XYZ file of C-alpha atoms in Angstrom:
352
model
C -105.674 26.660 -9.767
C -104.869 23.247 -10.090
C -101.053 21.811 -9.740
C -99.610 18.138 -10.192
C -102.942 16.564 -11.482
C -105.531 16.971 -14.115
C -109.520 18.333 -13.492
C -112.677 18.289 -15.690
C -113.750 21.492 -16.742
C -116.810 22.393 -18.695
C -116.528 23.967 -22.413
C -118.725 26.602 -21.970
C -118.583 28.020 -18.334
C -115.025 27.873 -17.621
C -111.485 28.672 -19.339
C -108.336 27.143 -19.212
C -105.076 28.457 -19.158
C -101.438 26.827 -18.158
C -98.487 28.495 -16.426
C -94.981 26.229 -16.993
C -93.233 25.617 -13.713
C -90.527 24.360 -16.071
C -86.960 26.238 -15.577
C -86.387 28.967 -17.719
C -83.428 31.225 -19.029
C -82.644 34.642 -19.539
C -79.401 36.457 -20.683
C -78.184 39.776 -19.643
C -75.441 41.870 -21.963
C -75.451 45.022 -19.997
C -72.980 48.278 -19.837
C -72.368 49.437 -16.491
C -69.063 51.626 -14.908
C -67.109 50.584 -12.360
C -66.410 52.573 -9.068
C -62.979 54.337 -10.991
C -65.309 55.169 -14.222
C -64.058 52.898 -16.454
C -67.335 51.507 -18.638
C -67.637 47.634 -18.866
C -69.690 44.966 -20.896
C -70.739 42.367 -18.599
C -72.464 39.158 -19.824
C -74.353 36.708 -17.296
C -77.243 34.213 -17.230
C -79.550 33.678 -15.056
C -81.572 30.032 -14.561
C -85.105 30.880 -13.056
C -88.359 28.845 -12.342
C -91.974 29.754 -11.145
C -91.933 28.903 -7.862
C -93.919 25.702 -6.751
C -95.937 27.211 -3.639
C -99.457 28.891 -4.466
C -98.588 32.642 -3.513
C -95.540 32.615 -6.219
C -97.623 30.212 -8.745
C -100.807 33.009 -8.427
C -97.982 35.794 -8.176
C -96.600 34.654 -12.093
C -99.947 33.660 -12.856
C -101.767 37.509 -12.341
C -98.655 38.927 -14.516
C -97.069 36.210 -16.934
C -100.048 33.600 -17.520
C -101.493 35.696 -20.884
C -97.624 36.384 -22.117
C -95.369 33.970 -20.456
C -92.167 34.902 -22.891
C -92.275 37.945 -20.817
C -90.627 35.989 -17.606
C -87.095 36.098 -19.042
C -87.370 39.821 -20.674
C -88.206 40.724 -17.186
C -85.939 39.004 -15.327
C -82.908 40.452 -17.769
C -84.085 43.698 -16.812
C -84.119 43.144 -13.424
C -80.700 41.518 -12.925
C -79.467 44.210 -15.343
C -80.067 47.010 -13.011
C -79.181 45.705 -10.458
C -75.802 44.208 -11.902
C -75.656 47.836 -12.787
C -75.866 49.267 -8.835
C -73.575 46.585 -8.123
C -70.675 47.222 -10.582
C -70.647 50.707 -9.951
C -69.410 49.920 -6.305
C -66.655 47.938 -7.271
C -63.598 48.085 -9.224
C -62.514 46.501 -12.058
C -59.867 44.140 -10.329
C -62.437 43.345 -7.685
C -64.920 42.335 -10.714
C -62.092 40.146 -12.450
C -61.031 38.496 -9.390
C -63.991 38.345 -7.063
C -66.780 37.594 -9.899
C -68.407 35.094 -7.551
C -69.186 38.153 -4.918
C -70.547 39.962 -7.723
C -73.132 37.324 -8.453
C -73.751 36.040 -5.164
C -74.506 40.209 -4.149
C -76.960 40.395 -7.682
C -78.752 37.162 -6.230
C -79.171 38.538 -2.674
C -80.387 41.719 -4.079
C -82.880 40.841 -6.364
C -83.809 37.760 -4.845
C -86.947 39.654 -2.781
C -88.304 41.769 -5.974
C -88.590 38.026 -7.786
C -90.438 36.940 -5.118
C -93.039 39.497 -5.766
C -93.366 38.296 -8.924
C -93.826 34.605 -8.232
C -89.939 33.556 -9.623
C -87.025 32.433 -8.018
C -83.669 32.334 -9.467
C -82.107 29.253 -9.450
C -78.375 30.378 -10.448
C -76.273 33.346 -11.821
C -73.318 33.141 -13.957
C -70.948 35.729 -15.272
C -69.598 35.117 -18.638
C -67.771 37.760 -19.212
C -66.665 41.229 -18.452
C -65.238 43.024 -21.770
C -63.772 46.650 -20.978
C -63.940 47.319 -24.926
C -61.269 49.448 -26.868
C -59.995 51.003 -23.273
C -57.113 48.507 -23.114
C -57.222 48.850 -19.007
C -57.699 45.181 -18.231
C -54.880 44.258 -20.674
C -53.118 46.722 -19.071
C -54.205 45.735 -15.526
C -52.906 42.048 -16.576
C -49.644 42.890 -18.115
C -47.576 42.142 -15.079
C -49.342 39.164 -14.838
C -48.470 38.441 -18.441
C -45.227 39.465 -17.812
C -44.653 37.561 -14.915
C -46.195 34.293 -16.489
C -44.142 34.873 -19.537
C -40.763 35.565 -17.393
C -42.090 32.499 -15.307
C -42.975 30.428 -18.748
C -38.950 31.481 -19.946
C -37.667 30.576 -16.607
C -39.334 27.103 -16.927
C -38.470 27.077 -20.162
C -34.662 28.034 -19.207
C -34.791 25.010 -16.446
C -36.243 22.772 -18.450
C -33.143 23.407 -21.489
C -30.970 23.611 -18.685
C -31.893 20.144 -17.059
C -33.033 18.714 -21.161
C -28.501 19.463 -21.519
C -27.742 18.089 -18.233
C -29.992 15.059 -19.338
C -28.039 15.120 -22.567
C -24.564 15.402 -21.061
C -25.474 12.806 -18.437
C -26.560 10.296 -21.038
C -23.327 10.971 -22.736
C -21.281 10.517 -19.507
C -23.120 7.147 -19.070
C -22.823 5.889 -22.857
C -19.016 7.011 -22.033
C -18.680 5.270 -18.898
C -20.365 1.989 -20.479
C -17.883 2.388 -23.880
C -15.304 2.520 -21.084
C -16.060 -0.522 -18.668
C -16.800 -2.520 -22.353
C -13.260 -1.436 -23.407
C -11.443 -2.662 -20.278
C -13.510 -5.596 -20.336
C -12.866 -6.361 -23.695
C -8.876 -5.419 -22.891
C -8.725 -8.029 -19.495
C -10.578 -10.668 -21.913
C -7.879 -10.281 -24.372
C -5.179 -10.399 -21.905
C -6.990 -12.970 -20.764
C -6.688 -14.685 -24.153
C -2.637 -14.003 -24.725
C -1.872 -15.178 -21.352
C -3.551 -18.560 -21.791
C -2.431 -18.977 -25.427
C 1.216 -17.785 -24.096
C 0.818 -20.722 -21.472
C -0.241 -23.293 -23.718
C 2.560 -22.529 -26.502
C 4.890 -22.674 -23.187
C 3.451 -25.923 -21.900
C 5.349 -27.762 -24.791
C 8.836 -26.649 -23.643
C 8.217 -26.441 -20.440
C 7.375 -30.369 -20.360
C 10.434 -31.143 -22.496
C 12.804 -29.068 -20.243
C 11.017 -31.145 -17.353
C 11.958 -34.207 -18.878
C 15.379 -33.237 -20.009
C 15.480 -32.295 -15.983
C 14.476 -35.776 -14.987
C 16.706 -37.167 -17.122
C 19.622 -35.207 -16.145
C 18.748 -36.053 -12.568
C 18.757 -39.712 -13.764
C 22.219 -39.616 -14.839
C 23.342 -37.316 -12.084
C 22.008 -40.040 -9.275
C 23.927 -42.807 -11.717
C 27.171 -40.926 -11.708
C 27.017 -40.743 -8.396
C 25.916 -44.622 -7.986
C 29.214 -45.280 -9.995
C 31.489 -42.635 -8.333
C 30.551 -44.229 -4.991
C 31.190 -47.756 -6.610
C 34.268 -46.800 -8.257
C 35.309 -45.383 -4.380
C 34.299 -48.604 -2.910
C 36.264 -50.593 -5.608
C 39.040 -48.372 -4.783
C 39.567 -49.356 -1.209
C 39.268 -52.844 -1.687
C 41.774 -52.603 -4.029
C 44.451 -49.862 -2.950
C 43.488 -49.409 0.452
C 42.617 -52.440 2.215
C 46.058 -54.414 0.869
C 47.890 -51.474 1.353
C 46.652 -51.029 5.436
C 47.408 -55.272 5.424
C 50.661 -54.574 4.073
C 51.234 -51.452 6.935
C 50.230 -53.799 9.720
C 52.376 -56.917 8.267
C 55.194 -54.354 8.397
C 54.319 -53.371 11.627
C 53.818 -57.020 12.743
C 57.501 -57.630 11.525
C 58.552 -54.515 13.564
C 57.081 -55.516 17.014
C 58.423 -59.071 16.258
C 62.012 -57.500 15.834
C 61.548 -55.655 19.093
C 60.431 -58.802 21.223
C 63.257 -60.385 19.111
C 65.563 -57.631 20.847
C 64.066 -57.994 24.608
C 64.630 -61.549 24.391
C 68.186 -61.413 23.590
C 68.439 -58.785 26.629
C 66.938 -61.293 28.892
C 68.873 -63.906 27.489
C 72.091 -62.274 27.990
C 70.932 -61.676 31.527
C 70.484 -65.495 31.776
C 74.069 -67.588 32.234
C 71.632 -70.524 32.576
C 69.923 -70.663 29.412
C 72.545 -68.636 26.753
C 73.136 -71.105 24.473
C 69.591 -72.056 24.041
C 67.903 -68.735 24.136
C 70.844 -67.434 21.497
C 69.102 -70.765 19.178
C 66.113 -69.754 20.292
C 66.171 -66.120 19.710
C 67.785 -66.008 16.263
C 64.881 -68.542 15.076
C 61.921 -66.329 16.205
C 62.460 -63.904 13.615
C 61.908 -66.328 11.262
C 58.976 -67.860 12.704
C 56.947 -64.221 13.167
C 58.234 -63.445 9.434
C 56.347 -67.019 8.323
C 53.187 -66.203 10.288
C 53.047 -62.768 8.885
C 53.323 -63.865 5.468
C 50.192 -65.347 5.722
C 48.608 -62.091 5.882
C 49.751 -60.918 2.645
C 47.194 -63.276 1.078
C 44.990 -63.775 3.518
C 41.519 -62.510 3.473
C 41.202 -60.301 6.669
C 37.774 -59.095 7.967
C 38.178 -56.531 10.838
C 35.341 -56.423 12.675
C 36.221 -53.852 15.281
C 37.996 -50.946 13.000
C 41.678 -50.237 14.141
C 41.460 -52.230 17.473
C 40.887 -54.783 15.226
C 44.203 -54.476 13.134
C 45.868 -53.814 16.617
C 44.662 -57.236 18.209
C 46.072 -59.075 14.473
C 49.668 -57.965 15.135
C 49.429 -59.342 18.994
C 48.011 -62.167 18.095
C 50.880 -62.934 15.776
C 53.779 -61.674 17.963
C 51.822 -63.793 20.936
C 51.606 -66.740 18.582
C 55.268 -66.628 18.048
C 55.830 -66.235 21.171
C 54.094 -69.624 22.260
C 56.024 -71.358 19.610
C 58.892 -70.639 21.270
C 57.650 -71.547 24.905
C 56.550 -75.083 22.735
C 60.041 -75.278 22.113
C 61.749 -74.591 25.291
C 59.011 -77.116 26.865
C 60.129 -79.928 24.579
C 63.566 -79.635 25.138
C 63.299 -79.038 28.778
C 64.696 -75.711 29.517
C 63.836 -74.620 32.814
C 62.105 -71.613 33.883
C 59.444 -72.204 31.131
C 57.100 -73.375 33.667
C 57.023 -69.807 35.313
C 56.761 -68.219 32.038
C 53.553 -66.341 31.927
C 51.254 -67.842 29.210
C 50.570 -65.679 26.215
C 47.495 -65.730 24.325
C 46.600 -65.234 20.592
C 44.754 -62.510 19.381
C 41.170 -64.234 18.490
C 39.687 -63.533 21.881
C 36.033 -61.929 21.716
C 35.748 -62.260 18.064
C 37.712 -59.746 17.447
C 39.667 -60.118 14.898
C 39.458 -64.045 12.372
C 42.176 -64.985 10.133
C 41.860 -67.503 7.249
C-alpha cells in the first residue's frame, strides 16, 4: 500500500489497483414514522471520504477497492437505517424544529460502524422532511400561518395607518407652507400700499408744510407790524398826551405855590406891595416855562420819577426867577430864603 507518492512495480509479478481518498457523496430518500405514527419522507446527504490513516485506507481497501461505486450505496443504507431508529423516537415538531439534533444524533450513531469500514463522514444535511398527502405539518403550521398572516395584516394595517398619517402630515405641511406664503405675500403687499400710500402723501404733505411755513411767515410779520403799529402808537397818542398831563399838572402845582405865596405875602406887612407884583407875575412865568414842553422833545430816563422831577424842576425854576427878582430890587428877607434847585440833578430828567 502506497499513499502520497508513486512506486515501480513490475508487469508481470505484481498488480495494481487504486482506492480514491477523494470526498464522495451519497443521498438518502428514506420513509420512516415518527414517535406519534405519522409516516415521513426525509431527504439528506451525506459528504464522506476514505479515511487517510492505514487501518481505514486497508479497511475500504479489503471491501470497496474491486467496486468502489459501492461506498455511497452503502453509506445511504447505513444512514438510512439509522435515520430510521432515529425518527421513530421523535416527533414530528421535534424533526421540523430541531433538524440539527436529528443529524448531529445520525452522525454520532453511525459514526463507529463507518469506521469499520474505513469511511468517515464528513457532514450530514437534511433537505427535507415531506409528510405526503397527510396534511399534519400544514396543519401543525397553520397557527403559525395564521399568526404570520394576522402579524403580516397587522403590519400591513400599521404601515396604511402610518402611509395616511404620512399623507395627512404632508398635507398639513403643504397647508402650513400655502399659509406662511399667503401671509407673507399679504404683509408684502401691505407692505407695498403703505409705501405707495406714503409716497402719493409725500406730495401734499410737503405743500401743506410749505403753506405752514409760509403762514408762519406772515403770522411772525403781522406780529412785527402789530408791535410796530403799537410802538407808533405811543409815540404818537401816548407820549404827547402824558406831556400834555404833566404840563397840566405843572400848571396846577404852579397855581398852588402861586396860592402859598399870596398866604405868606399877606402874612408879610413888609413886603405886600411887592410880593402882590410879584405873585400875580409868577403865574405867568411857570405858564411860559411850561409851554416849552408842549414842543419839546422829552426823554425820561427814570419812568414816572422822571416826569415827577420835570414838574419840580419847572415850579423850582420859577421859583428862582422870582428870588432873581426880589434880589435885584432889594427886597429883604431874600437872603434867608432857602435856595431852590431845578430838576436836572442826577441826570434825571434833560429838557431841550
Amino acid at each position: 500500500m502506497v499513499t502520497g507518492h508513486g512506486k515501480f512495480v513490475l508487469p508481470v509479478i505484481r498488480k495494481v489497483r487504486f482506492l480514491t481518498l477523494a470526498m464522495c457523496e451519497a443521498e438518502v430518500a428514506e420513509k420512516c414514522v415518527s414517535r406519534q405514527g405519522i409516516t415521513l419522507t426525509v431527504r439528506a446527504v451525506i459528504a464522506f471520504k476514505v479515511g487517510n490513516d492505514t487501518e481505514s485506507i486497508v479497511n475500504a481497501g479489503q471491501r470497496f477497492l474491486s467496486d468502489q461505486e459501492q461506498m455511497a450505496v452503502l453509506t445511504g443504507r447505513i444512514f438510512a437505517g439509522h435515520l430510521r431508529a432515529i425518527i421513530g423516537s421523535m416527533t414530528v415538531e421535534e424533526l421540523i424544529t430541531e433538524r440539527q439534533k436529528l443529524a448531529t444524533e445520525v452522525l454520532d450513531t453511525s459514526k463507529a460502524e463507518m469506521a469499520k469500514i474505513g469511511l468517515i463522514v464528513d457532514s450530514l444535511q437534511i433537505q427535507s422532511i415531506d409528510d405526503g398527502d397527510t396534511g399534519y405539518i400544514d396543519a401543525m403550521s397553520a397557527p403559525h400561518k395564521a399568526a404570520i398572516q394576522r402579524q403580516a395584516q397587522i403590519a400591513q394595517a400599521q404601515a396604511s395607518q402610518a402611509s395616511a398619517e404620512a399623507e395627512q402630515e404632508a398635507a398639513r405641511n403643504q397647508a402650513e407652507y400655502a399659509r406662511q406664503t399667503a401671509v407673507v405675500q399679504a404683509q408684502y403687499n401691505a407692505e407695498v400700499d403703505r409705501a405707495q400710500a406714503q409716497a402719493a402723501q409725500a406730495g401734499p404733505l410737503a405743500e401743506a408744510h410749505a403753506q405752514q411755513e409760509v403762514l408762519s411767515a406772515r403770522t411772525e410779520l403781522a406780529q412785527r407790524a402789530a408791535d410796530l403799529r403799537q410802538q407808533q402808537l405811543v409815540a404818537e397818542i401816548v407820549k404827547p398826551a402824558e406831556a400834555e398831563a404833566e404840563r397840566i399838572r405843572v400848571v396846577a402845582l404852579a397855581e398852588a405855590e402861586r396860592m402859598k405865596i399870596q398866604a405868606e405875602a399877606a402874612a408879610s406887612h413888609g413886603r405886600v406891595a411887592l410880593d402882590r407884583m410879584l405873585i400875580d407875575q409868577l403865574p405867568q412865568i411857570v405858564k411860559e416855562a411850561a409851554s416849552g414842553l408842549s414842543g419839546a422833545n422829552v426823554n425820561v430816563l427814570n419812568g414816572a420819577d422822571g416826569l415827577g422831577e420835570i414838574a419840580a424842576g419847572l415850579v423850582g425854576q420859577g421859583l428862582t426867577i422870582l428870588d432873581a427878582v426880589r434880589r435885584n430890587m432889594g427886597a429883604p428877607g431874600t437872603e434867608d430864603e432857602p435856595k431852590r434847585r431845578s430838576g436836572t440833578d442826577d441826570g434825571a430828567v434833560e429838557v431841550r
